[in-house]
mmCIF file of C-alpha atoms in Angstrom:
data_model
loop_
_atom_site.group_PDB
_atom_site.id
_atom_site.type_symbol
_atom_site.label_atom_id
_atom_site.label_comp_id
_atom_site.label_asym_id
_atom_site.label_seq_id
_atom_site.Cartn_x
_atom_site.Cartn_y
_atom_site.Cartn_z
ATOM 1 C CA MET Q 1 190.814 50.861 139.778
ATOM 2 C CA MET Q 2 192.531 54.210 140.200
ATOM 3 C CA LYS Q 3 194.622 53.589 137.100
ATOM 4 C CA THR Q 4 191.434 52.917 135.130
ATOM 5 C CA LYS Q 5 189.789 56.122 136.366
ATOM 6 C CA LEU Q 6 192.881 58.194 135.608
ATOM 7 C CA SER Q 7 193.190 56.737 132.128
ATOM 8 C CA LEU Q 8 189.484 57.271 131.466
ATOM 9 C CA PHE Q 9 189.634 60.909 132.489
ATOM 10 C CA VAL Q 10 192.738 61.664 130.427
ATOM 11 C CA THR Q 11 191.285 59.863 127.401
ATOM 12 C CA VAL Q 12 187.783 61.349 127.499
ATOM 13 C CA ILE Q 13 188.453 64.938 128.575
ATOM 14 C CA ALA Q 14 191.757 65.538 126.803
ATOM 15 C CA THR Q 15 190.458 63.948 123.610
ATOM 16 C CA ALA Q 16 187.365 66.124 123.727
ATOM 17 C CA LEU Q 17 189.393 69.318 123.972
ATOM 18 C CA PHE Q 18 192.197 68.510 121.541
ATOM 19 C CA MET Q 19 191.453 68.673 117.833
ATOM 20 C CA GLY Q 20 193.430 67.291 115.366
ATOM 21 C CA GLY Q 21 179.136 93.007 108.266
ATOM 22 C CA CYS Q 22 176.523 94.788 106.741
ATOM 23 C CA ALA Q 23 174.210 97.365 108.213
ATOM 24 C CA SER Q 24 170.717 96.282 109.159
ATOM 25 C CA SER Q 25 167.549 98.304 109.626
ATOM 26 C CA ASN Q 26 164.666 97.388 111.886
ATOM 27 C CA ILE Q 27 161.219 97.150 110.295
ATOM 28 C CA PRO Q 28 157.813 96.263 111.789
ATOM 29 C CA ALA Q 29 157.448 92.539 112.419
ATOM 30 C CA PRO Q 30 154.546 90.704 110.707
ATOM 31 C CA GLU Q 31 151.451 90.163 112.821
ATOM 32 C CA GLY Q 32 150.856 86.566 113.759
ATOM 33 C CA GLY Q 33 154.542 85.699 113.927
ATOM 34 C CA VAL Q 34 157.016 84.263 111.440
ATOM 35 C CA ASP Q 35 158.003 80.781 110.277
ATOM 36 C CA LEU Q 36 161.729 80.284 110.936
ATOM 37 C CA VAL Q 37 161.974 76.832 109.328
ATOM 38 C CA GLY Q 38 160.177 77.349 106.020
ATOM 39 C CA SER Q 39 159.664 74.595 103.491
ATOM 40 C CA GLY Q 40 163.124 74.776 101.947
ATOM 41 C CA MET Q 41 165.453 77.068 100.067
ATOM 42 C CA THR Q 42 163.469 79.657 98.090
ATOM 43 C CA ARG Q 43 166.053 81.507 96.005
ATOM 44 C CA VAL Q 44 165.139 82.221 92.374
ATOM 45 C CA LYS Q 45 166.476 80.638 89.201
ATOM 46 C CA GLY Q 46 169.773 82.202 88.121
ATOM 47 C CA GLU Q 47 170.723 83.516 91.562
ATOM 48 C CA VAL Q 48 174.218 82.651 92.812
ATOM 49 C CA VAL Q 49 175.359 82.887 96.426
ATOM 50 C CA ARG Q 50 178.745 82.382 98.039
ATOM 51 C CA VAL Q 51 178.691 80.405 101.290
ATOM 52 C CA SER Q 52 181.633 80.630 103.711
ATOM 53 C CA ILE Q 53 182.083 78.556 106.874
ATOM 54 C CA GLU Q 54 184.918 78.835 109.384
ATOM 55 C CA LYS Q 55 185.468 76.633 112.436
ATOM 56 C CA VAL Q 56 188.210 77.449 114.944
ATOM 57 C CA ALA Q 57 189.306 75.601 118.078
ATOM 58 C CA ARG Q 58 192.109 76.548 120.465
ATOM 59 C CA GLY Q 59 193.136 75.244 123.846
ATOM 60 C CA SER Q 60 195.767 74.215 126.362
ATOM 61 C CA ALA Q 61 196.237 71.613 129.074
ATOM 62 C CA ARG Q 62 198.585 70.866 131.936
ATOM 63 C CA GLY Q 63 198.608 67.865 134.233
ATOM 64 C CA SER Q 64 200.355 65.096 136.114
ATOM 65 C CA VAL Q 65 199.597 61.495 137.036
ATOM 66 C CA SER Q 66 201.292 59.442 139.754
ATOM 67 C CA ILE Q 67 200.601 55.725 140.217
ATOM 68 C CA PRO Q 68 202.492 53.656 142.828
ATOM 69 C CA ARG Q 69 205.309 51.492 141.414
ATOM 70 C CA GLN Q 70 204.972 53.155 138.037
ATOM 71 C CA ARG Q 71 206.828 56.065 136.554
ATOM 72 C CA GLY Q 72 204.900 59.314 137.052
ATOM 73 C CA LYS Q 73 203.816 61.332 134.057
ATOM 74 C CA SER Q 74 203.419 65.079 133.631
ATOM 75 C CA GLY Q 75 203.278 67.522 130.791
ATOM 76 C CA SER Q 76 201.596 70.384 129.007
ATOM 77 C CA ALA Q 77 200.118 70.860 125.574
ATOM 78 C CA SER Q 78 198.408 73.438 123.380
ATOM 79 C CA PHE Q 79 196.560 73.279 120.085
ATOM 80 C CA SER Q 80 195.104 75.431 117.340
ATOM 81 C CA GLY Q 81 192.869 74.010 114.633
ATOM 82 C CA THR Q 82 191.031 75.768 111.814
ATOM 83 C CA SER Q 83 188.683 74.541 109.105
ATOM 84 C CA GLU Q 84 187.633 76.866 106.277
ATOM 85 C CA SER Q 85 185.194 75.951 103.509
ATOM 86 C CA SER Q 86 183.364 77.962 100.869
ATOM 87 C CA ALA Q 87 181.388 77.332 97.693
ATOM 88 C CA ASN Q 88 179.136 78.918 95.098
ATOM 89 C CA ILE Q 89 175.524 77.749 95.067
ATOM 90 C CA GLU Q 90 173.684 78.498 91.821
ATOM 91 C CA VAL Q 91 169.933 77.956 91.466
ATOM 92 C CA LEU Q 92 169.318 76.081 88.208
ATOM 93 C CA ASP Q 93 165.574 75.571 88.436
ATOM 94 C CA GLY Q 94 162.547 76.256 90.581
ATOM 95 C CA GLY Q 95 159.072 77.683 90.600
ATOM 96 C CA LYS Q 96 156.416 79.044 92.927
ATOM 97 C CA GLY Q 97 159.106 80.250 95.298
ATOM 98 C CA LYS Q 98 160.739 76.824 95.674
ATOM 99 C CA THR Q 99 164.243 75.894 94.542
ATOM 100 C CA THR Q 100 164.278 72.420 92.940
ATOM 101 C CA GLU Q 101 167.700 72.134 91.293
ATOM 102 C CA LEU Q 102 171.051 73.731 92.072
ATOM 103 C CA LYS Q 103 174.753 73.511 91.393
ATOM 104 C CA ILE Q 104 177.486 73.637 94.028
ATOM 105 C CA SER Q 105 180.808 74.684 92.499
ATOM 106 C CA LYS Q 106 184.110 76.462 93.158
ATOM 107 C CA ILE Q 107 184.439 74.528 96.406
ATOM 108 C CA GLU Q 108 187.398 75.416 98.603
ATOM 109 C CA GLU Q 109 188.193 73.403 101.734
ATOM 110 C CA GLU Q 110 191.275 73.654 103.916
ATOM 111 C CA GLU Q 111 192.132 72.435 107.399
ATOM 112 C CA LYS Q 112 195.048 73.522 109.560
ATOM 113 C CA LEU Q 113 196.242 71.865 112.754
ATOM 114 C CA LYS Q 114 199.116 72.836 115.035
ATOM 115 C CA THR Q 115 199.952 71.256 118.390
ATOM 116 C CA ASN Q 116 202.736 71.708 120.920
ATOM 117 C CA MET Q 117 203.433 69.076 123.560
ATOM 118 C CA SER Q 118 206.023 68.731 126.294
ATOM 119 C CA GLY Q 119 206.529 66.075 128.930
ATOM 120 C CA SER Q 120 205.289 62.478 128.940
ATOM 121 C CA LEU Q 121 201.589 62.865 129.744
ATOM 122 C CA PHE Q 122 200.288 63.925 126.317
ATOM 123 C CA THR Q 123 201.294 62.063 123.188
ATOM 124 C CA GLY Q 124 200.546 62.728 119.534
ATOM 125 C CA ALA Q 125 197.640 60.875 117.946
ATOM 126 C CA GLY Q 126 195.289 61.211 115.038
ATOM 127 C CA THR Q 127 196.062 63.479 112.100
ATOM 128 C CA PRO Q 128 199.521 65.105 112.219
ATOM 129 C CA ASP Q 129 200.123 68.856 112.196
ATOM 130 C CA GLY Q 130 199.979 70.672 108.904
ATOM 131 C CA VAL Q 131 197.694 72.051 106.218
ATOM 132 C CA ARG Q 132 195.516 69.802 104.087
ATOM 133 C CA LYS Q 133 192.694 70.144 101.607
ATOM 134 C CA GLY Q 134 189.254 68.821 102.497
ATOM 135 C CA PRO Q 135 187.540 65.929 100.652
ATOM 136 C CA LEU Q 136 185.192 68.254 98.703
ATOM 137 C CA HIS Q 137 187.906 70.669 97.552
ATOM 138 C CA GLY Q 138 187.757 71.413 93.816
ATOM 139 C CA LYS Q 139 184.665 69.270 93.182
ATOM 140 C CA GLU Q 140 181.339 70.238 91.608
ATOM 141 C CA TYR Q 141 177.851 68.862 92.209
ATOM 142 C CA THR Q 142 174.448 69.243 90.539
ATOM 143 C CA LEU Q 143 171.641 68.369 92.938
ATOM 144 C CA LYS Q 144 167.884 67.918 92.537
ATOM 145 C CA LYS Q 145 165.495 68.112 95.443
ATOM 146 C CA SER Q 146 163.695 64.841 96.113
ATOM 147 C CA GLU Q 147 159.954 64.549 96.650
ATOM 148 C CA GLY Q 148 160.722 64.072 100.339
ATOM 149 C CA GLY Q 149 162.538 67.414 100.472
ATOM 150 C CA SER Q 150 166.101 66.069 100.654
ATOM 151 C CA TRP Q 151 168.958 67.434 98.559
ATOM 152 C CA GLY Q 152 171.497 64.718 99.225
ATOM 153 C CA HIS Q 153 175.254 65.022 99.641
ATOM 154 C CA PRO Q 154 176.911 67.526 100.025
ATOM 155 C CA PHE Q 155 174.085 70.060 100.479
ATOM 156 C CA ASN Q 156 174.182 69.973 104.290
ATOM 157 C CA SER Q 157 177.901 70.781 104.282
ATOM 158 C CA PHE Q 158 177.053 74.222 102.870
ATOM 159 C CA ARG Q 159 173.808 74.757 104.765
ATOM 160 C CA GLY Q 160 175.927 75.575 107.788
ATOM 161 C CA PHE Q 161 175.882 74.199 111.320
ATOM 162 C CA LEU Q 162 173.624 77.045 112.465
ATOM 163 C CA GLY Q 163 171.352 76.601 109.440
ATOM 164 C CA ASN Q 164 170.058 73.234 110.604
ATOM 165 C CA PRO Q 165 166.209 73.480 110.617
ATOM 166 C CA GLU Q 166 166.143 71.400 113.819
ATOM 167 C CA LEU Q 167 167.480 74.410 115.717
ATOM 168 C CA PHE Q 168 164.292 76.403 115.070
ATOM 169 C CA PRO Q 169 160.709 76.030 116.366
ATOM 170 C CA LYS Q 170 158.267 74.325 114.027
ATOM 171 C CA GLU Q 171 155.445 76.745 114.862
ATOM 172 C CA LYS Q 172 155.267 80.443 114.003
ATOM 173 C CA VAL Q 173 156.901 82.704 116.599
ATOM 174 C CA SER Q 174 156.795 86.397 117.468
ATOM 175 C CA VAL Q 175 159.553 88.752 118.610
ATOM 176 C CA GLY Q 176 160.535 87.854 122.165
ATOM 177 C CA HIS Q 177 159.886 84.120 121.776
ATOM 178 C CA GLU Q 178 162.509 81.934 123.492
ATOM 179 C CA TRP Q 179 163.272 78.236 123.165
ATOM 180 C CA TYR Q 180 165.981 75.902 124.455
ATOM 181 C CA HIS Q 181 168.383 73.127 123.468
ATOM 182 C CA SER Q 182 170.188 71.014 126.058
ATOM 183 C CA ASN Q 183 172.756 69.246 123.844
ATOM 184 C CA PHE Q 184 173.841 72.241 121.744
ATOM 185 C CA VAL Q 185 177.293 72.689 123.357
ATOM 186 C CA SER Q 186 178.311 69.081 122.695
ATOM 187 C CA LYS Q 187 177.188 69.468 119.076
ATOM 188 C CA VAL Q 188 179.328 72.595 118.637
ATOM 189 C CA VAL Q 189 182.428 70.705 119.782
ATOM 190 C CA ARG Q 190 181.609 67.690 117.597
ATOM 191 C CA ALA Q 191 181.223 70.002 114.590
ATOM 192 C CA MET Q 192 184.885 70.946 114.775
ATOM 193 C CA PRO Q 193 187.403 69.704 112.151
ATOM 194 C CA GLU Q 194 188.019 65.979 112.158
ATOM 195 C CA SER Q 195 191.780 66.639 112.173
ATOM 196 C CA ARG Q 196 191.789 66.309 115.943
ATOM 197 C CA PRO Q 197 193.948 63.836 117.887
ATOM 198 C CA GLY Q 198 191.648 61.067 119.017
ATOM 199 C CA GLY Q 199 188.702 62.090 116.850
ATOM 200 C CA ALA Q 200 185.537 64.026 117.572
ATOM 201 C CA SER Q 201 184.660 62.539 120.978
ATOM 202 C CA MET Q 202 182.917 64.715 123.549
ATOM 203 C CA PRO Q 203 181.236 63.944 126.873
ATOM 204 C CA SER Q 204 177.547 64.835 126.917
ATOM 205 C CA LEU Q 205 177.138 68.252 128.528
ATOM 206 C CA ASN Q 206 173.625 69.076 129.700
ATOM 207 C CA VAL Q 207 173.692 72.867 129.319
ATOM 208 C CA LYS Q 208 170.412 74.745 128.898
ATOM 209 C CA VAL Q 209 171.146 76.968 125.893
ATOM 210 C CA ALA Q 210 168.604 79.698 125.142
ATOM 211 C CA PHE Q 211 167.653 80.847 121.639
ATOM 212 C CA LYS Q 212 165.671 84.104 121.486
ATOM 213 C CA TYR Q 213 164.047 85.823 118.508
ATOM 214 C CA VAL Q 214 164.948 89.421 119.384
ATOM 215 C CA LYS Q 215 164.009 91.477 116.334
ATOM 216 C CA TYR Q 216 162.743 91.574 112.757
ATOM 217 C CA THR Q 217 165.019 93.505 110.413
ATOM 218 C CA GLU Q 218 166.317 93.938 106.896
ATOM 219 C CA PHE Q 219 169.849 92.625 106.395
ATOM 220 C CA LYS Q 220 171.741 92.431 103.107
ATOM 221 C CA GLY Q 221 168.525 93.277 101.279
ATOM 222 C CA GLU Q 222 166.509 90.424 102.807
ATOM 223 C CA LYS Q 223 163.949 90.356 105.604
ATOM 224 C CA CYS Q 224 165.483 88.562 108.580
ATOM 225 C CA ALA Q 225 164.736 87.310 112.058
ATOM 226 C CA VAL Q 226 167.628 88.043 114.429
ATOM 227 C CA ILE Q 227 168.155 85.237 116.936
ATOM 228 C CA GLU Q 228 170.476 85.561 119.922
ATOM 229 C CA ILE Q 229 172.097 82.496 121.495
ATOM 230 C CA ASP Q 230 172.873 82.577 125.218
ATOM 231 C CA ILE Q 231 175.022 79.865 126.754
ATOM 232 C CA PRO Q 232 174.939 80.762 130.475
ATOM 233 C CA ARG Q 233 177.939 79.973 132.631
ATOM 234 C CA THR Q 234 177.241 76.440 133.786
ATOM 235 C CA GLN Q 235 179.308 74.316 136.125
ATOM 236 C CA GLN Q 236 178.945 70.569 136.406
ATOM 237 C CA THR Q 237 180.974 67.475 137.203
ATOM 238 C CA VAL Q 238 181.610 65.088 134.315
ATOM 239 C CA GLN Q 239 183.410 61.804 135.076
ATOM 240 C CA GLY Q 240 185.070 63.353 138.107
ATOM 241 C CA ALA Q 241 186.136 66.575 136.411
ATOM 242 C CA LYS Q 242 184.712 69.952 137.380
ATOM 243 C CA MET Q 243 183.751 71.644 134.132
ATOM 244 C CA SER Q 244 182.652 75.195 133.358
ATOM 245 C CA VAL Q 245 180.917 76.157 130.104
ATOM 246 C CA SER Q 246 179.823 79.534 128.715
ATOM 247 C CA GLY Q 247 179.290 81.228 125.371
ATOM 248 C CA SER Q 248 177.082 83.242 123.051
ATOM 249 C CA GLY Q 249 176.070 83.600 119.426
ATOM 250 C CA ILE Q 250 173.790 85.263 116.896
ATOM 251 C CA ILE Q 251 171.905 84.230 113.749
ATOM 252 C CA TYR Q 252 170.471 86.372 110.941
ATOM 253 C CA ARG Q 253 167.827 84.052 109.507
ATOM 254 C CA SER Q 254 166.454 85.162 106.127
ATOM 255 C CA LEU Q 255 162.679 84.867 105.846
ATOM 256 C CA ASP Q 256 162.933 85.448 102.086
ATOM 257 C CA SER Q 257 165.273 82.560 101.238
ATOM 258 C CA TYR Q 258 165.125 80.522 104.485
ATOM 259 C CA ARG Q 259 168.904 80.536 104.645
ATOM 260 C CA ASN Q 260 171.172 82.005 107.310
ATOM 261 C CA LEU Q 261 172.873 85.144 105.995
ATOM 262 C CA LYS Q 262 175.090 85.284 109.055
ATOM 263 C CA GLY Q 263 175.709 82.990 111.994
ATOM 264 C CA GLN Q 264 178.235 83.035 114.821
ATOM 265 C CA VAL Q 265 178.668 81.035 118.008
ATOM 266 C CA LYS Q 266 181.529 80.735 120.488
ATOM 267 C CA VAL Q 267 181.827 78.261 123.348
ATOM 268 C CA THR Q 268 184.452 78.315 126.107
ATOM 269 C CA ILE Q 269 185.088 75.198 128.190
ATOM 270 C CA SER Q 270 187.408 74.658 131.147
ATOM 271 C CA ALA Q 271 187.931 71.515 133.193
ATOM 272 C CA ASN Q 272 190.005 70.632 136.227
ATOM 273 C CA GLN Q 273 190.387 67.624 138.438
ATOM 274 C CA SER Q 274 192.470 66.850 141.496
ATOM 275 C CA GLN Q 275 192.169 63.375 142.910
ATOM 276 C CA ARG Q 276 194.022 61.170 145.399
ATOM 277 C CA GLN Q 277 193.313 57.557 146.257
ATOM 278 C CA ARG Q 278 194.983 55.124 148.650
ATOM 279 C CA THR Q 279 196.015 51.746 147.308
ATOM 280 C CA PRO Q 280 197.679 48.746 149.031
ATOM 281 C CA VAL Q 281 201.048 49.892 147.675
ATOM 282 C CA GLY Q 282 200.719 53.667 148.127
ATOM 283 C CA THR Q 283 198.737 56.713 147.092
ATOM 284 C CA ALA Q 284 197.833 57.440 143.491
ATOM 285 C CA SER Q 285 197.117 60.997 142.389
ATOM 286 C CA LEU Q 286 195.896 62.980 139.421
ATOM 287 C CA SER Q 287 195.972 66.706 138.670
ATOM 288 C CA MET Q 288 194.605 68.080 135.417
ATOM 289 C CA ASN Q 289 193.663 71.528 134.098
ATOM 290 C CA LEU Q 290 192.311 72.095 130.605
ATOM 291 C CA SER Q 291 190.729 75.009 128.732
ATOM 292 C CA ALA Q 292 189.496 75.433 125.174
ATOM 293 C CA SER Q 293 187.388 77.676 122.963
ATOM 294 C CA TYR Q 294 185.334 76.618 119.944
ATOM 295 C CA GLU Q 295 184.012 79.109 117.396
ATOM 296 C CA ILE Q 296 181.876 78.803 114.256
ATOM 297 C CA ASN Q 297 181.425 81.675 111.786
ATOM 298 C CA GLU Q 298 179.110 81.338 108.786
ATOM 299 C CA LYS Q 299 177.883 83.739 106.129
ATOM 300 C CA GLU Q 300 176.042 83.727 102.815
ATOM 301 C CA GLU Q 301 176.157 86.530 100.242
ATOM 302 C CA VAL Q 302 174.403 86.961 96.917
ATOM 303 C CA ILE Q 303 177.089 87.457 94.250
ATOM 304 C CA SER Q 304 174.903 87.305 91.131
ATOM 305 C CA LYS Q 305 171.231 87.818 90.298
ATOM 306 C CA PRO Q 306 169.336 86.939 87.119
ATOM 307 C CA GLU Q 307 168.731 89.661 84.588
ATOM 308 C CA PRO Q 308 165.262 91.220 84.947
ATOM 309 C CA PRO Q 309 162.843 90.268 82.150
ATOM 310 C CA GLN Q 310 162.884 92.544 79.113
ATOM 311 C CA VAL Q 311 159.876 94.843 78.798
ATOM 312 C CA PRO Q 312 158.494 94.752 75.238
#
């Protein structure tokens, strides 16, 4: 039984942690609140934006396992993983403030993974170290919005993790409004590059993350709602491990285009476990300490606008 618990902890927790500016000016907020979700992308025909998304994960672990009549294991490990993707999004058609057709081109995707392991406790798995291009690298897509409002693949890849409409309230909100998500931390970790030993597994962490609309401002020439993300230091026990989670973030949500012009979030997780259990043949023990940080940085910039209509 102890062997099963030790193996489960090492598999679940270690796998979860190891992975393969412009100035703004405040302006009066609209009376009656603002709609943060919108009804879809509203950029005009001929406009081109460059979207950039970076995901970074770093961490380290040290531990030992002793099981009677079996060789003990101990070791340490560290990792650094980065995923960078960017693309041009050009609006090909639209009317009445709604984008209906667009082209995604000049896609660049690259993932980097580096791990260091010593001892017998941690072993390599999943994608090996190195630099590799992502599956969308160099491709080009022309997309039309369906009647149901969907763009299809790979639109969501360049919407950004923090641009997901599900993160925002469906009703209009005013400055000072606050709302919460309980599974946000787990989603941040799962959004990391897939080049992680063991895959994108993560125990469910019930952390009450607060989103707060703090001000209405102009940013990069667009009217924006500034949303702060607060991940309070939270301690809980997950499958026998004492875990601590904290973090913060910020979103500049354009109310002109209903796109995020800037988004950042960083989560720090630590876990430790010390356990001893008597068995008929002796005492089994486990000691494990792990720490990791996960960061997502996203931005969108207008790089080309259509020529203004000629005045006769």
